[in-house]
XYZ file of N, CA and C in Angstrom:
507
model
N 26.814 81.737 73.785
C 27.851 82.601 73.370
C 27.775 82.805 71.865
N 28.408 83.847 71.753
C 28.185 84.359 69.853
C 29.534 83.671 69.243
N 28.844 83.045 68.044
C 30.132 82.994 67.440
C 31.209 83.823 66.318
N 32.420 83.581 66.729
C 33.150 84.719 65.707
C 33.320 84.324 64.411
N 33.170 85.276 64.060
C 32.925 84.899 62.165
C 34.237 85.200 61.842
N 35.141 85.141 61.048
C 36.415 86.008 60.526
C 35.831 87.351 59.881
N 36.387 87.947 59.694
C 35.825 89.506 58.974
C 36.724 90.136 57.987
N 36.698 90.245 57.253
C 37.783 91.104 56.189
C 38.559 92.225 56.776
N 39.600 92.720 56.464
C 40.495 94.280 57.228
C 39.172 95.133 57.927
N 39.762 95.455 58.671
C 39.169 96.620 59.227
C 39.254 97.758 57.995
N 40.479 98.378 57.570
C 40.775 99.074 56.822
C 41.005 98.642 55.854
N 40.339 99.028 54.353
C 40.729 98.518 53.370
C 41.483 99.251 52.165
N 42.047 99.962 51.371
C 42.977 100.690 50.835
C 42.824 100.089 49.718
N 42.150 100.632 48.767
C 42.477 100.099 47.358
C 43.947 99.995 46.777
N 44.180 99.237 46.222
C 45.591 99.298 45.004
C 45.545 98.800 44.301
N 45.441 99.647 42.577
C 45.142 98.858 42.281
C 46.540 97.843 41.140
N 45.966 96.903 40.427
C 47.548 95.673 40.081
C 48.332 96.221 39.148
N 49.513 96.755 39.955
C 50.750 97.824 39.126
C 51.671 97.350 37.984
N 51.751 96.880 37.095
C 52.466 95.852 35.878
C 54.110 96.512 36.339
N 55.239 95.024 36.209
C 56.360 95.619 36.553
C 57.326 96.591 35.705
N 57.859 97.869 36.135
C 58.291 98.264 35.221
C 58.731 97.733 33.742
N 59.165 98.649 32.978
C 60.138 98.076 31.637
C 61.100 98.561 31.843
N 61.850 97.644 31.962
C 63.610 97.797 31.884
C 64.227 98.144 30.950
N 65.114 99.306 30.289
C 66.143 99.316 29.550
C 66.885 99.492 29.714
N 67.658 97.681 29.222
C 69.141 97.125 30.271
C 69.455 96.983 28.779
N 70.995 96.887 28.457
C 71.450 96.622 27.418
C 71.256 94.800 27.445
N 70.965 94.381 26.562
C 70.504 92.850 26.356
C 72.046 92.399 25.616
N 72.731 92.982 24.237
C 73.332 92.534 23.862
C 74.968 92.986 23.669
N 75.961 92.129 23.759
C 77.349 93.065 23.795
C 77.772 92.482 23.025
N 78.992 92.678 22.713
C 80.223 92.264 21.537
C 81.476 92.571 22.384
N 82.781 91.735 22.161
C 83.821 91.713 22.080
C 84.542 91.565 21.082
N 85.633 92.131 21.400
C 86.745 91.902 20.343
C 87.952 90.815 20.502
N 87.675 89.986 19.603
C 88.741 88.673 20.774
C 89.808 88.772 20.066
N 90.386 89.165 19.143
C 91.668 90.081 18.941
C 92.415 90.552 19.821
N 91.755 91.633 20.548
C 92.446 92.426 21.150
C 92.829 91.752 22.117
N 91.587 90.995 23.108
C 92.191 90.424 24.010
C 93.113 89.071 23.894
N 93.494 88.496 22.683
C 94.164 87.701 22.726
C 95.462 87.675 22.764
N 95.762 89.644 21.827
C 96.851 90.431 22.060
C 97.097 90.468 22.834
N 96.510 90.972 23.458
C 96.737 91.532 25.816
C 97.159 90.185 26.147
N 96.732 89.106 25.460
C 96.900 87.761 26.649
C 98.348 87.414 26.221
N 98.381 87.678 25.022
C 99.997 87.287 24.465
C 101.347 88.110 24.932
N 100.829 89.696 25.351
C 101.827 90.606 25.888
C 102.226 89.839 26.987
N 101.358 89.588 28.007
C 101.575 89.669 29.326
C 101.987 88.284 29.840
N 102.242 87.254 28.912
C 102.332 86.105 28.514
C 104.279 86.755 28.349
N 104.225 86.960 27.225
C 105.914 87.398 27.068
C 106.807 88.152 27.774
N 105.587 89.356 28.672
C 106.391 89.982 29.292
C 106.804 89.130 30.519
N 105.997 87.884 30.713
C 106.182 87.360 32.211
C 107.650 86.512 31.885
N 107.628 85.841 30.545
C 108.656 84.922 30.179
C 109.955 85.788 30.182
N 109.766 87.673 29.882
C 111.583 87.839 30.256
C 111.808 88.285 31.253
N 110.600 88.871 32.619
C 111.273 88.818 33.716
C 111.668 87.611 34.169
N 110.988 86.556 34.285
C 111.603 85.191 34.804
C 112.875 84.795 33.958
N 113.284 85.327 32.920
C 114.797 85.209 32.139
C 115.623 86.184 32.641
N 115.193 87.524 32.903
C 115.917 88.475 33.769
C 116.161 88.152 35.334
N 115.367 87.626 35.887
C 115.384 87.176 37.337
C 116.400 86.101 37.792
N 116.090 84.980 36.525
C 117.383 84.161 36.745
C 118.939 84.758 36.271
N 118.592 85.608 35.331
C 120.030 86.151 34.668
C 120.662 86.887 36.534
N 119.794 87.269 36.665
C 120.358 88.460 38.107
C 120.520 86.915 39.237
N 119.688 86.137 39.070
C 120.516 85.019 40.420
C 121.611 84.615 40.094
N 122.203 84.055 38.609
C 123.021 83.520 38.066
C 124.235 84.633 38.740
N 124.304 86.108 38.300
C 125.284 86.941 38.663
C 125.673 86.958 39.823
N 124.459 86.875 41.110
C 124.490 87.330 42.267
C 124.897 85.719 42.906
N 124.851 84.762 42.568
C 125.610 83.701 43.036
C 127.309 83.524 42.655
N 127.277 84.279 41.195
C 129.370 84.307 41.040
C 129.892 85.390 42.086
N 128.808 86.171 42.154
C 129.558 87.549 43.209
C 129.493 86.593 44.163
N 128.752 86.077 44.810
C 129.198 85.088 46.204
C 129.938 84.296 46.045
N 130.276 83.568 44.995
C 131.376 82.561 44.905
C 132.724 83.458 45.112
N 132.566 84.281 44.130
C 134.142 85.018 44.590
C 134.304 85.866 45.847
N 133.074 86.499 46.169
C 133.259 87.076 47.177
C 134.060 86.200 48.340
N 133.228 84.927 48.458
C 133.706 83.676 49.243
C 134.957 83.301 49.627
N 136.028 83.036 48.141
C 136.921 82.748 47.856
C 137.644 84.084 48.004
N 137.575 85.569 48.285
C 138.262 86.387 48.373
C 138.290 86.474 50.065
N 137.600 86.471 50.671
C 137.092 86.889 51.989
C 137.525 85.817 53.212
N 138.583 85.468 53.189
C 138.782 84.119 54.483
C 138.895 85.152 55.498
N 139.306 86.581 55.381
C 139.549 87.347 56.523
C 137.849 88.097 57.181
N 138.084 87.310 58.795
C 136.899 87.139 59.207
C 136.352 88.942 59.312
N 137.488 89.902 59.147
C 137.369 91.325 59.450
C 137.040 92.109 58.281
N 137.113 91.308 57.183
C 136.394 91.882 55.744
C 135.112 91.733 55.536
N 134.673 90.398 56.258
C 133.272 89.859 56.737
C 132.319 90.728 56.991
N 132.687 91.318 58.741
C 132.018 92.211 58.883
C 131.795 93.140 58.380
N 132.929 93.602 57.502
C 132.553 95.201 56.774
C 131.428 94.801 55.897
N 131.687 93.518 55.201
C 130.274 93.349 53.864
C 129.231 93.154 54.960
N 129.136 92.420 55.977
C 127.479 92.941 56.511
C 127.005 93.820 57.132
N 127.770 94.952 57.536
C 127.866 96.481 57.839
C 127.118 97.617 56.735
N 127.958 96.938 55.343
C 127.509 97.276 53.821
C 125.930 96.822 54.226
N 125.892 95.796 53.840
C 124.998 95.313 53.780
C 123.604 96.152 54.245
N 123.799 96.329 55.474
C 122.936 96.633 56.449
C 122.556 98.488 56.167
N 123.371 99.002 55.788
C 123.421 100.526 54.839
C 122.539 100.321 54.307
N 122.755 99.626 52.882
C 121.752 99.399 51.614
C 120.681 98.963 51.889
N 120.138 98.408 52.628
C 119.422 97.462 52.945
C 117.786 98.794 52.763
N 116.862 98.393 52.584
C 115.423 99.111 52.583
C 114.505 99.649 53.610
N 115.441 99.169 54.734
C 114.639 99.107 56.346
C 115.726 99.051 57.201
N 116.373 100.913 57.008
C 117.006 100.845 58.046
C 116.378 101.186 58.992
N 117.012 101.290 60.333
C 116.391 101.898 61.697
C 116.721 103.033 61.658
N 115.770 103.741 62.267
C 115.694 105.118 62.502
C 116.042 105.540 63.696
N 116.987 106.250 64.063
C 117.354 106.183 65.225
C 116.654 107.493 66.256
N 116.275 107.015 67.623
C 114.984 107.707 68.217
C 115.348 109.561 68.512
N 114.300 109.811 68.573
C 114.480 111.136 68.920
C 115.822 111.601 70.138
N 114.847 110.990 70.764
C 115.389 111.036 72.805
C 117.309 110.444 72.566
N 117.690 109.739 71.270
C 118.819 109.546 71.517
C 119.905 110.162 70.518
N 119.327 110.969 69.852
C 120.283 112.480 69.098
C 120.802 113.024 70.065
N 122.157 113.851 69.413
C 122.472 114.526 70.070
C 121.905 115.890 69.822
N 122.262 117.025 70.018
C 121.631 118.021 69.713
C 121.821 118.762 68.201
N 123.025 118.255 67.806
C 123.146 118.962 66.210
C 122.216 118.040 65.189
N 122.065 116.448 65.845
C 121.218 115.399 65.014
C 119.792 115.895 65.384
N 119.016 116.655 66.356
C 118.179 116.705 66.754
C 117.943 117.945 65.677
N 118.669 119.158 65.845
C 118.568 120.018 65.081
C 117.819 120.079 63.481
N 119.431 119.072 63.177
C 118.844 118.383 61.908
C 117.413 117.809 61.500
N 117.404 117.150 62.326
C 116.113 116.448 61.895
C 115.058 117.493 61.976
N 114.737 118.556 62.927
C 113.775 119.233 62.481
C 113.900 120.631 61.843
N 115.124 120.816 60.928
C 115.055 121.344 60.098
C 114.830 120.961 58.651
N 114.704 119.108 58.105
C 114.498 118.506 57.549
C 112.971 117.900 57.649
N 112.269 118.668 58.741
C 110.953 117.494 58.659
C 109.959 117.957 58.008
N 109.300 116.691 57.696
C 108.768 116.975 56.536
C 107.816 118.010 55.831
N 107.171 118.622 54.959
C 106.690 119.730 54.636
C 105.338 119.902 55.213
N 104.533 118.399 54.318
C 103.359 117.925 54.560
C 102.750 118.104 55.966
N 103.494 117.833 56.745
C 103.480 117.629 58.552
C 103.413 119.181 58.871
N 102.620 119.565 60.004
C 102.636 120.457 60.910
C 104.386 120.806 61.581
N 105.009 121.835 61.701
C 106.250 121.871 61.991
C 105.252 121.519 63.842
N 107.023 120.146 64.577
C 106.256 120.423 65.682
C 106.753 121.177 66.755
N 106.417 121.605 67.900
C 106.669 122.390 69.063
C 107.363 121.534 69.441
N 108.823 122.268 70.163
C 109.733 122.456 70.606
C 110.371 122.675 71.865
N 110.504 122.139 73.261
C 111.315 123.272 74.278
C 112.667 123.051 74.005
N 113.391 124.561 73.338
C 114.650 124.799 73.466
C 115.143 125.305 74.605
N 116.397 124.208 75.113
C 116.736 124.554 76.558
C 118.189 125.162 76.726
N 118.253 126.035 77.641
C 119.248 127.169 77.201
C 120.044 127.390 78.764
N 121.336 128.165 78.969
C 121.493 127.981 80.387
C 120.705 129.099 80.992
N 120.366 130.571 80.515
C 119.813 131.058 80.937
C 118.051 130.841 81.233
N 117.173 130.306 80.003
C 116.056 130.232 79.878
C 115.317 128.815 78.626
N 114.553 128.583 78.889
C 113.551 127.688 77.978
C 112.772 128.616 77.495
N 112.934 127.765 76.069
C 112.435 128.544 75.087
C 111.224 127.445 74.635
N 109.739 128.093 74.551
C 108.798 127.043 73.742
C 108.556 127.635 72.223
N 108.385 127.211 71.487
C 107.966 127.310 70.146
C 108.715 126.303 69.032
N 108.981 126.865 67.636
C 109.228 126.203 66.177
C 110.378 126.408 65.971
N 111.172 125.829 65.580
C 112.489 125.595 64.677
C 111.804 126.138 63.169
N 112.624 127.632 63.049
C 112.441 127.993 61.559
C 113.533 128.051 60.832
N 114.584 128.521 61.163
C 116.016 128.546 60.641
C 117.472 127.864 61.589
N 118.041 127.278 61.185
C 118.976 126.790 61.853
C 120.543 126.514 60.208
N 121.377 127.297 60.261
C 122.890 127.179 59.813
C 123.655 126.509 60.259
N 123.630 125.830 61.349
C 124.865 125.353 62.138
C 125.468 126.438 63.300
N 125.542 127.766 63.510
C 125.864 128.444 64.333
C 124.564 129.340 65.163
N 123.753 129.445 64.264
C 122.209 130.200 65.082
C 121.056 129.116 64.638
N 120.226 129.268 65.904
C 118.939 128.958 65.660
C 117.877 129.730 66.027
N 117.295 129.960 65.323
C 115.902 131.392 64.811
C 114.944 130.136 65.512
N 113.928 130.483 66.613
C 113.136 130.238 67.037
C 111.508 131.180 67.052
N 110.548 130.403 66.489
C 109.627 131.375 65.924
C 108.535 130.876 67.594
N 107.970 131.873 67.820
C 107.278 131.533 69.051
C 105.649 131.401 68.989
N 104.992 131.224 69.798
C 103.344 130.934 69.524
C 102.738 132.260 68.972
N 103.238 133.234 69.686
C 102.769 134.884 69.202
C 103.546 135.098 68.296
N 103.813 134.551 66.934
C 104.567 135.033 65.901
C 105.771 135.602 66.337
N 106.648 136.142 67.379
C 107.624 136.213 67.564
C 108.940 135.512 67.385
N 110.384 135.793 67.072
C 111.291 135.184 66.740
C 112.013 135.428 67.761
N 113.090 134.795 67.856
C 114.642 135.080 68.623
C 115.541 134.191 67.588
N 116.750 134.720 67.778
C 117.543 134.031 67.806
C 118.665 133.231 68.800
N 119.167 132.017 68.467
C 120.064 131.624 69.797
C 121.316 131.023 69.238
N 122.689 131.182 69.975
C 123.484 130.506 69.111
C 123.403 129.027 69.691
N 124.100 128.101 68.858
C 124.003 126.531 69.174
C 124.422 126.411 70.479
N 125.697 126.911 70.347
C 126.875 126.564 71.609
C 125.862 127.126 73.530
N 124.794 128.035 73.248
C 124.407 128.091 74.390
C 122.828 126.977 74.540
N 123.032 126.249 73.270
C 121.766 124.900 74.001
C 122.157 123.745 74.620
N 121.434 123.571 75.760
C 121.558 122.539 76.505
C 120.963 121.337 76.047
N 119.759 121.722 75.566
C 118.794 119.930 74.809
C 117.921 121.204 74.140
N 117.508 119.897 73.322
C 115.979 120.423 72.661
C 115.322 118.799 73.057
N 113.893 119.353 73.205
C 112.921 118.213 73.752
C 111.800 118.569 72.838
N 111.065 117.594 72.210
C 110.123 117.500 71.569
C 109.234 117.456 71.355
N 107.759 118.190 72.074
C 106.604 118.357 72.540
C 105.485 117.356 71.895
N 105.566 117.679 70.473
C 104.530 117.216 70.002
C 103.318 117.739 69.537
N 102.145 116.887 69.188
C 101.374 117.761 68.524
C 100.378 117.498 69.620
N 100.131 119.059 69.955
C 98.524 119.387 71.110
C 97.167 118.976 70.685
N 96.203 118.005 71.351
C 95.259 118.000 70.916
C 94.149 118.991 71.324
C-alpha cells in the first residue's frame, strides 16, 4: 500500500502580512475639578433642604392629625375626611363605560381625547340605530357624523343607550 504523505492546501491564495491599522483615538483628556466639585456641592445642598423641607411638611402634617384627632370623636365626620380623602387622592377610579348613564356617556365622548381616533358609536333611538361619531353634543342635540361623511341630528330625550364599538381592525 502507498503511503500518505501530508500535502500543503490544495488551494493556495496569497496574502500578503497586512500591519494593523493606525488608530486616531484621542490618548489624552483634561478635567476641570472645579466645576465638578461645584456640581458635587449643589446637589449635596440641594439634597440637605429637601430633607429639611420634607420633615418641615411631616412635622405640619402630624399637628393637622393631632387636631384633626382631637376635633373628630364624631364617627360621621370620619367618614367625610376619608371620602375627602379618596377625591384628592392621584388614583381615582374611573368609572366603566357600560356603567354611565347616557348624559355621562355623552360626556365622555365629547371630551375624548384629541390624540385618539374619535371612536364609533351605536346611537340607539326608539325609532332607529344610528352607527357612526359623536361630533357635537349641547345637552339638548346630538349631531352624529356617519361613515359616508353624513350628519344627522338627534335630540337627547329620544336616546335609548349609546354603546361603544370601538376601534375596527
Amino acid at each position: 500500500m502507498s503511503e500518505k504523505k501530508s500535502k500543503g492546501p490544495l488551494l493556495y491564495i496569497h496574502q500578503p502580512f497586512a500591519r494593523t491599522p493606525a488608530t486616531n483615538m484621542q490618548d489624552i483628556y483634561t478635567s476641570r475639578q472645579e466645576d465638578e466639585e461645584l456640581v458635587e456641592e449643589e446637589k449635596l445642598v440641594e439634597a440637605e433642604s429637601k430633607k429639611k423641607i420634607s420633615l418641615l411638611k411631616m412635622e405640619i402634617v402630624q399637628e393637622l392629625i393631632g387636631t384633626e384627632a382631637s376635633r373628630s370623636d364624631n364617627p360621621a365626620t370620619k367618614s367625610t375626611t376619608s371620602i375627602q380623602e379618596r377625591k384628592h387622592s392621584p388614583f381615582n377610579r374611573v368609572k366603566p363605560f357600560k356603567e354611565m348613564d347616557i348624559k355621562e356617556r355623552l360626556d365622555y365622548l365629547i371630551n375624548y381625547p384629541i390624540v385618539l381616533p374619535p371612536p364609533p358609536c351605536v346611537f340607539i333611538t326608539e325609532e332607529k340605530n344610528y352607527q357612526g361619531y359623536l361630533t357635537e353634543y349641547d345637552g339638548n342635540e346630538v349631531t352624529i357624523r356617519f361613515h359616508d361623511k353624513s350628519t344627522k341630528t338627534v335630540p337627547v330625550q329620544t336616546l335609548k343607550g349609546v354603546i361603544l364599538i370601538g376601534l375596527k381592525k
